[in-house]
């Protein structure tokens, strides 16, 4: 079996950790497409889009803290620079600009505030407290749940848990009531209805291959309550269950070669739909599967229909 080498244009850092990066310069890749050229602690370069961080006041030559927000299965790294004024998990007073009320995509009566941050940017924050909405103060205390691409995801302080009908980590039966376009983010969603009649969102693009249809009953695990204000649900996979072991076809072995010289072998399997399942492996394991057609692996987790597995074959 041929090992495919893939050059990764950054050094290997740890997802979720903070590092110091130096801003070398700004480059333009087209109209309104400017990027910071960042240098990591090992001296290697990575591009970060400038447009999300215009308000941060970053300058060439400055050294800033960035979190490695994500490293995808191909080794590409995504950074989130530290916000100059806000930290995730902390509560701050935000100036009230206005309030509103509407029917959202799942036909809920939704009350919200529009609040201003220190840069005078406005953010929408939902409230479940009708008394607060009726008589809001000039400043609304909000907890920063998440910062991504410079965007603040806020919840009104004290309202983090307001949905006792579903419990994260447990599975429930839902009926697919509809399939709709959400004008808030431009995505299509399945509208799921639970046993109490409450409706929930499931982003459609991750589950096209499941063959889901209106009127169908499905079982979903509640992953968590998202910063955007709804539950993240994971439908049962048609072929696999977490905790069980299966045989997967071996497609190939890859080698990710990072700019600092670090090399990582990756075993690429195929699931029942032909989708790739990638597993980081050491040199010995890569050599073992070099001429194998199949691998046994236990399913550790399923998220957005993608499998995370651990190999169970005894390497000899």
XYZ file of C-alpha atoms in Angstrom:
316
model
C 0.000 0.000 0.000
C 1.370 3.400 -0.979
C 1.705 5.948 1.833
C 0.417 9.335 0.733
C 2.491 12.237 2.058
C 0.641 15.485 2.800
C 2.581 18.636 3.598
C 0.928 20.699 6.349
C 1.752 24.449 6.225
C 2.141 24.844 9.984
C 3.933 23.315 12.954
C 2.059 20.842 15.144
C 0.564 22.512 18.211
C -2.041 21.229 20.691
C -5.727 21.888 20.115
C -7.318 23.952 22.901
C -4.013 25.385 24.164
C -2.862 29.009 24.138
C 0.360 30.142 22.478
C 2.112 33.427 21.761
C 2.139 34.434 18.095
C 3.946 37.346 16.499
C 2.174 39.330 13.776
C 4.707 39.658 10.974
C 2.609 41.573 8.448
C -0.714 41.822 6.637
C -1.077 40.382 3.121
C -3.930 40.829 0.672
C -5.225 37.806 -1.240
C -7.868 39.803 -3.104
C -10.370 42.607 -2.669
C -11.462 42.806 0.999
C -9.470 39.625 1.692
C -6.632 40.659 4.019
C -4.811 38.198 6.269
C -2.434 38.436 9.214
C 0.775 36.481 8.727
C 1.364 35.003 12.197
C 4.568 33.388 13.426
C 4.148 30.595 15.967
C 6.505 29.948 18.934
C 8.600 27.609 16.760
C 9.101 30.232 14.065
C 6.615 28.832 11.552
C 3.941 30.901 9.795
C 0.164 30.667 9.636
C -2.495 32.914 8.069
C -5.404 34.359 10.086
C -8.208 36.376 8.408
C -8.031 40.038 9.438
C -11.696 40.907 8.852
C -12.920 39.191 12.025
C -10.511 41.145 14.222
C -10.524 44.694 12.829
C -11.632 46.089 16.204
C -8.837 44.373 18.126
C -6.270 46.936 16.981
C -3.584 44.420 16.053
C -0.400 45.813 14.477
C 2.531 44.254 12.644
C 5.336 43.433 15.078
C 2.955 42.855 17.989
C 2.936 39.566 19.919
C -0.510 38.256 20.899
C -2.027 35.194 22.586
C -4.023 32.808 20.399
C -5.903 29.631 21.213
C -5.564 26.716 18.810
C -9.305 26.511 18.282
C -9.313 23.485 16.014
C -7.011 21.139 14.140
C -8.932 19.343 11.427
C -8.334 15.787 10.256
C -5.982 17.067 7.545
C -3.768 18.853 10.083
C -4.889 22.378 9.209
C -4.875 24.650 12.258
C -7.379 27.393 13.113
C -6.538 30.117 15.633
C -8.710 32.345 17.816
C -6.834 35.447 19.023
C -7.477 36.513 22.605
C -10.144 39.203 22.828
C -8.715 42.484 24.215
C -11.592 42.958 26.692
C -13.630 39.763 27.184
C -12.875 36.239 28.392
C -15.027 33.168 27.936
C -16.884 32.178 31.093
C -16.790 35.683 32.566
C -19.774 38.003 33.097
C -19.841 41.647 31.995
C -22.378 44.470 31.818
C -23.413 45.252 28.238
C -25.178 48.446 27.272
C -28.785 47.884 26.220
C -29.513 49.232 22.765
C -32.993 47.810 22.163
C -35.236 44.825 22.744
C -37.360 42.745 20.424
C -39.776 39.890 20.145
C -40.404 37.490 17.281
C -41.418 34.008 16.219
C -38.257 32.078 15.442
C -37.769 29.248 12.926
C -39.349 26.711 15.305
C -42.280 29.051 15.963
C -41.284 29.859 19.505
C -42.136 33.247 20.939
C -38.607 34.580 21.372
C -37.672 37.626 23.453
C -34.237 39.159 23.021
C -32.066 42.174 23.726
C -29.649 43.899 21.387
C -26.631 44.905 23.454
C -23.434 46.824 22.683
C -19.900 45.767 23.522
C -16.905 48.042 24.178
C -16.348 48.420 20.423
C -19.989 49.515 19.929
C -20.754 46.295 18.067
C -24.263 44.963 18.668
C -25.026 41.392 19.703
C -28.304 39.581 20.117
C -28.911 37.846 23.442
C -32.050 35.842 24.110
C -33.889 36.034 27.439
C -36.437 33.711 29.018
C -37.237 36.164 31.826
C -40.385 38.051 30.815
C -40.138 40.409 33.796
C -36.587 41.362 32.800
C -37.669 41.847 29.190
C -40.643 43.978 30.240
C -38.508 46.273 32.422
C -34.851 45.959 31.396
C -32.071 47.984 33.053
C -29.751 50.237 31.057
C -27.043 47.563 31.213
C -27.649 43.814 30.914
C -25.242 41.445 32.734
C -24.252 38.766 30.214
C -21.971 35.763 30.418
C -19.592 35.242 27.500
C -20.164 31.610 26.564
C -17.952 31.560 23.518
C -15.812 33.755 21.280
C -15.332 32.572 17.712
C -14.038 34.587 14.751
C -14.296 37.639 16.979
C -18.003 37.070 17.546
C -19.417 37.080 21.083
C -21.924 34.397 22.037
C -23.778 35.695 25.077
C -26.379 34.501 27.561
C -28.083 36.642 30.173
C -26.353 35.987 33.497
C -28.304 33.433 35.540
C -30.160 32.092 32.488
C -27.578 29.524 31.392
C -29.897 26.599 32.225
C -33.500 27.232 31.241
C -34.454 24.023 29.429
C -35.256 21.230 31.920
C -37.149 19.105 29.365
C -33.992 17.507 27.924
C -30.829 16.411 29.709
C -27.406 16.441 28.003
C -25.943 12.955 27.614
C -29.323 11.221 27.376
C -31.197 10.022 24.275
C -34.784 10.827 23.334
C -37.228 10.085 20.541
C -38.059 12.917 18.148
C -40.325 13.256 15.127
C -39.087 15.108 12.050
C -41.782 17.750 11.712
C -40.303 19.810 8.881
C -37.258 20.837 6.855
C -36.664 24.598 6.740
C -34.184 27.304 5.789
C -33.007 29.392 8.750
C -32.586 33.064 7.764
C -30.404 33.651 10.846
C -27.463 31.676 9.439
C -28.513 30.651 5.928
C -28.477 26.919 6.785
C -31.169 24.288 6.303
C -32.431 22.454 9.387
C -34.640 19.530 10.193
C -37.275 20.649 12.700
C -37.542 17.962 15.369
C -40.453 17.654 17.799
C -39.993 15.944 21.169
C -42.576 14.065 23.249
C -43.763 17.266 24.952
C -44.329 19.039 21.623
C -41.276 21.288 21.921
C -39.332 21.812 18.702
C -35.574 21.620 18.155
C -33.099 22.206 15.333
C -30.860 19.663 13.584
C -28.519 21.016 10.892
C -29.316 19.097 7.726
C -25.979 19.199 5.896
C -24.330 16.637 8.196
C -27.040 13.985 7.713
C -27.992 13.941 4.017
C -26.739 10.342 3.737
C -28.947 9.149 6.616
C -32.051 9.301 4.413
C -34.057 11.247 6.997
C -37.549 12.321 5.964
C -40.494 14.317 7.261
C -42.715 12.333 9.620
C -39.960 9.883 10.580
C -39.260 9.085 14.234
C -35.582 9.158 15.167
C -33.585 8.786 18.360
C -31.084 11.534 19.178
C -28.553 11.980 21.939
C -28.517 15.421 23.525
C -24.899 16.522 23.219
C -25.064 19.883 24.993
C -26.887 23.195 25.060
C -25.157 25.382 22.479
C -24.062 28.991 22.847
C -26.407 29.851 19.976
C -29.398 29.040 22.169
C -30.462 25.515 21.174
C -29.562 21.918 21.921
C -26.969 20.093 19.826
C -28.596 16.789 18.924
C -26.886 13.742 17.427
C -29.159 11.230 15.650
C -28.456 7.532 16.003
C -26.121 6.436 13.220
C -27.797 3.942 10.844
C -24.803 1.558 11.088
C -22.892 2.177 14.325
C -23.364 2.624 18.055
C -20.825 4.206 20.435
C -19.098 1.600 22.600
C -19.404 -1.216 20.053
C -16.655 -2.694 17.874
C -16.873 -3.092 14.091
C -14.778 -4.140 11.120
C -13.851 -1.292 8.753
C -12.238 -1.460 5.296
C -8.728 0.022 5.257
C -8.443 2.626 2.510
C -4.862 3.905 2.883
C -2.158 5.231 5.168
C -1.239 8.924 5.062
C 1.699 10.791 6.512
C 1.124 14.394 7.597
C 4.404 16.281 7.402
C 4.439 19.529 9.367
C 6.748 22.476 8.681
C 8.752 21.797 11.856
C 9.633 18.333 10.555
C 7.147 16.460 12.749
C 5.501 13.575 10.871
C 2.222 11.930 11.867
C 0.931 8.711 10.338
C -2.829 8.494 9.743
C -4.778 5.310 9.051
C -7.762 6.062 6.798
C -10.739 3.718 7.105
C -14.117 3.819 5.363
C -17.502 3.672 7.083
C -20.680 2.060 5.753
C -21.417 5.130 3.586
C -17.889 5.274 2.184
C -17.013 8.299 4.343
C -13.454 8.578 5.608
C -12.649 7.722 9.228
C -9.153 8.912 10.176
C -7.110 7.551 13.081
C -3.736 8.918 14.204
C -1.335 5.989 14.581
C 2.330 5.397 15.439
C 4.949 3.981 13.072
C 4.483 0.386 14.267
C 0.713 0.489 13.808
C 1.021 2.112 10.380
C 3.407 -0.643 9.304
C 1.037 -3.349 10.619
C -1.877 -2.051 8.506
C 0.290 -1.346 5.452
C -0.871 -4.555 3.721
C -4.154 -5.147 5.585
C -7.604 -4.826 3.984
C -9.563 -4.485 7.235
C -9.265 -3.122 10.748
C -11.259 -3.694 13.911
C -12.125 -0.554 15.838
C -14.493 0.527 18.598
C -16.665 3.578 18.042
C -15.807 6.117 20.750
C -18.028 8.960 19.662
C -20.255 10.110 16.807
C -20.589 13.837 16.168
C -22.099 15.510 13.109
C -22.353 11.961 11.676
C -18.552 11.562 11.797
C -17.047 8.602 13.648
C -14.252 8.809 16.205
C -12.811 5.325 16.668
C -10.050 3.483 18.542
C -8.291 0.506 16.963
C -8.786 -2.788 18.809
C -6.637 -5.186 16.741
C -3.717 -6.721 18.595
C -0.584 -5.455 16.859
C 1.961 -8.276 16.503
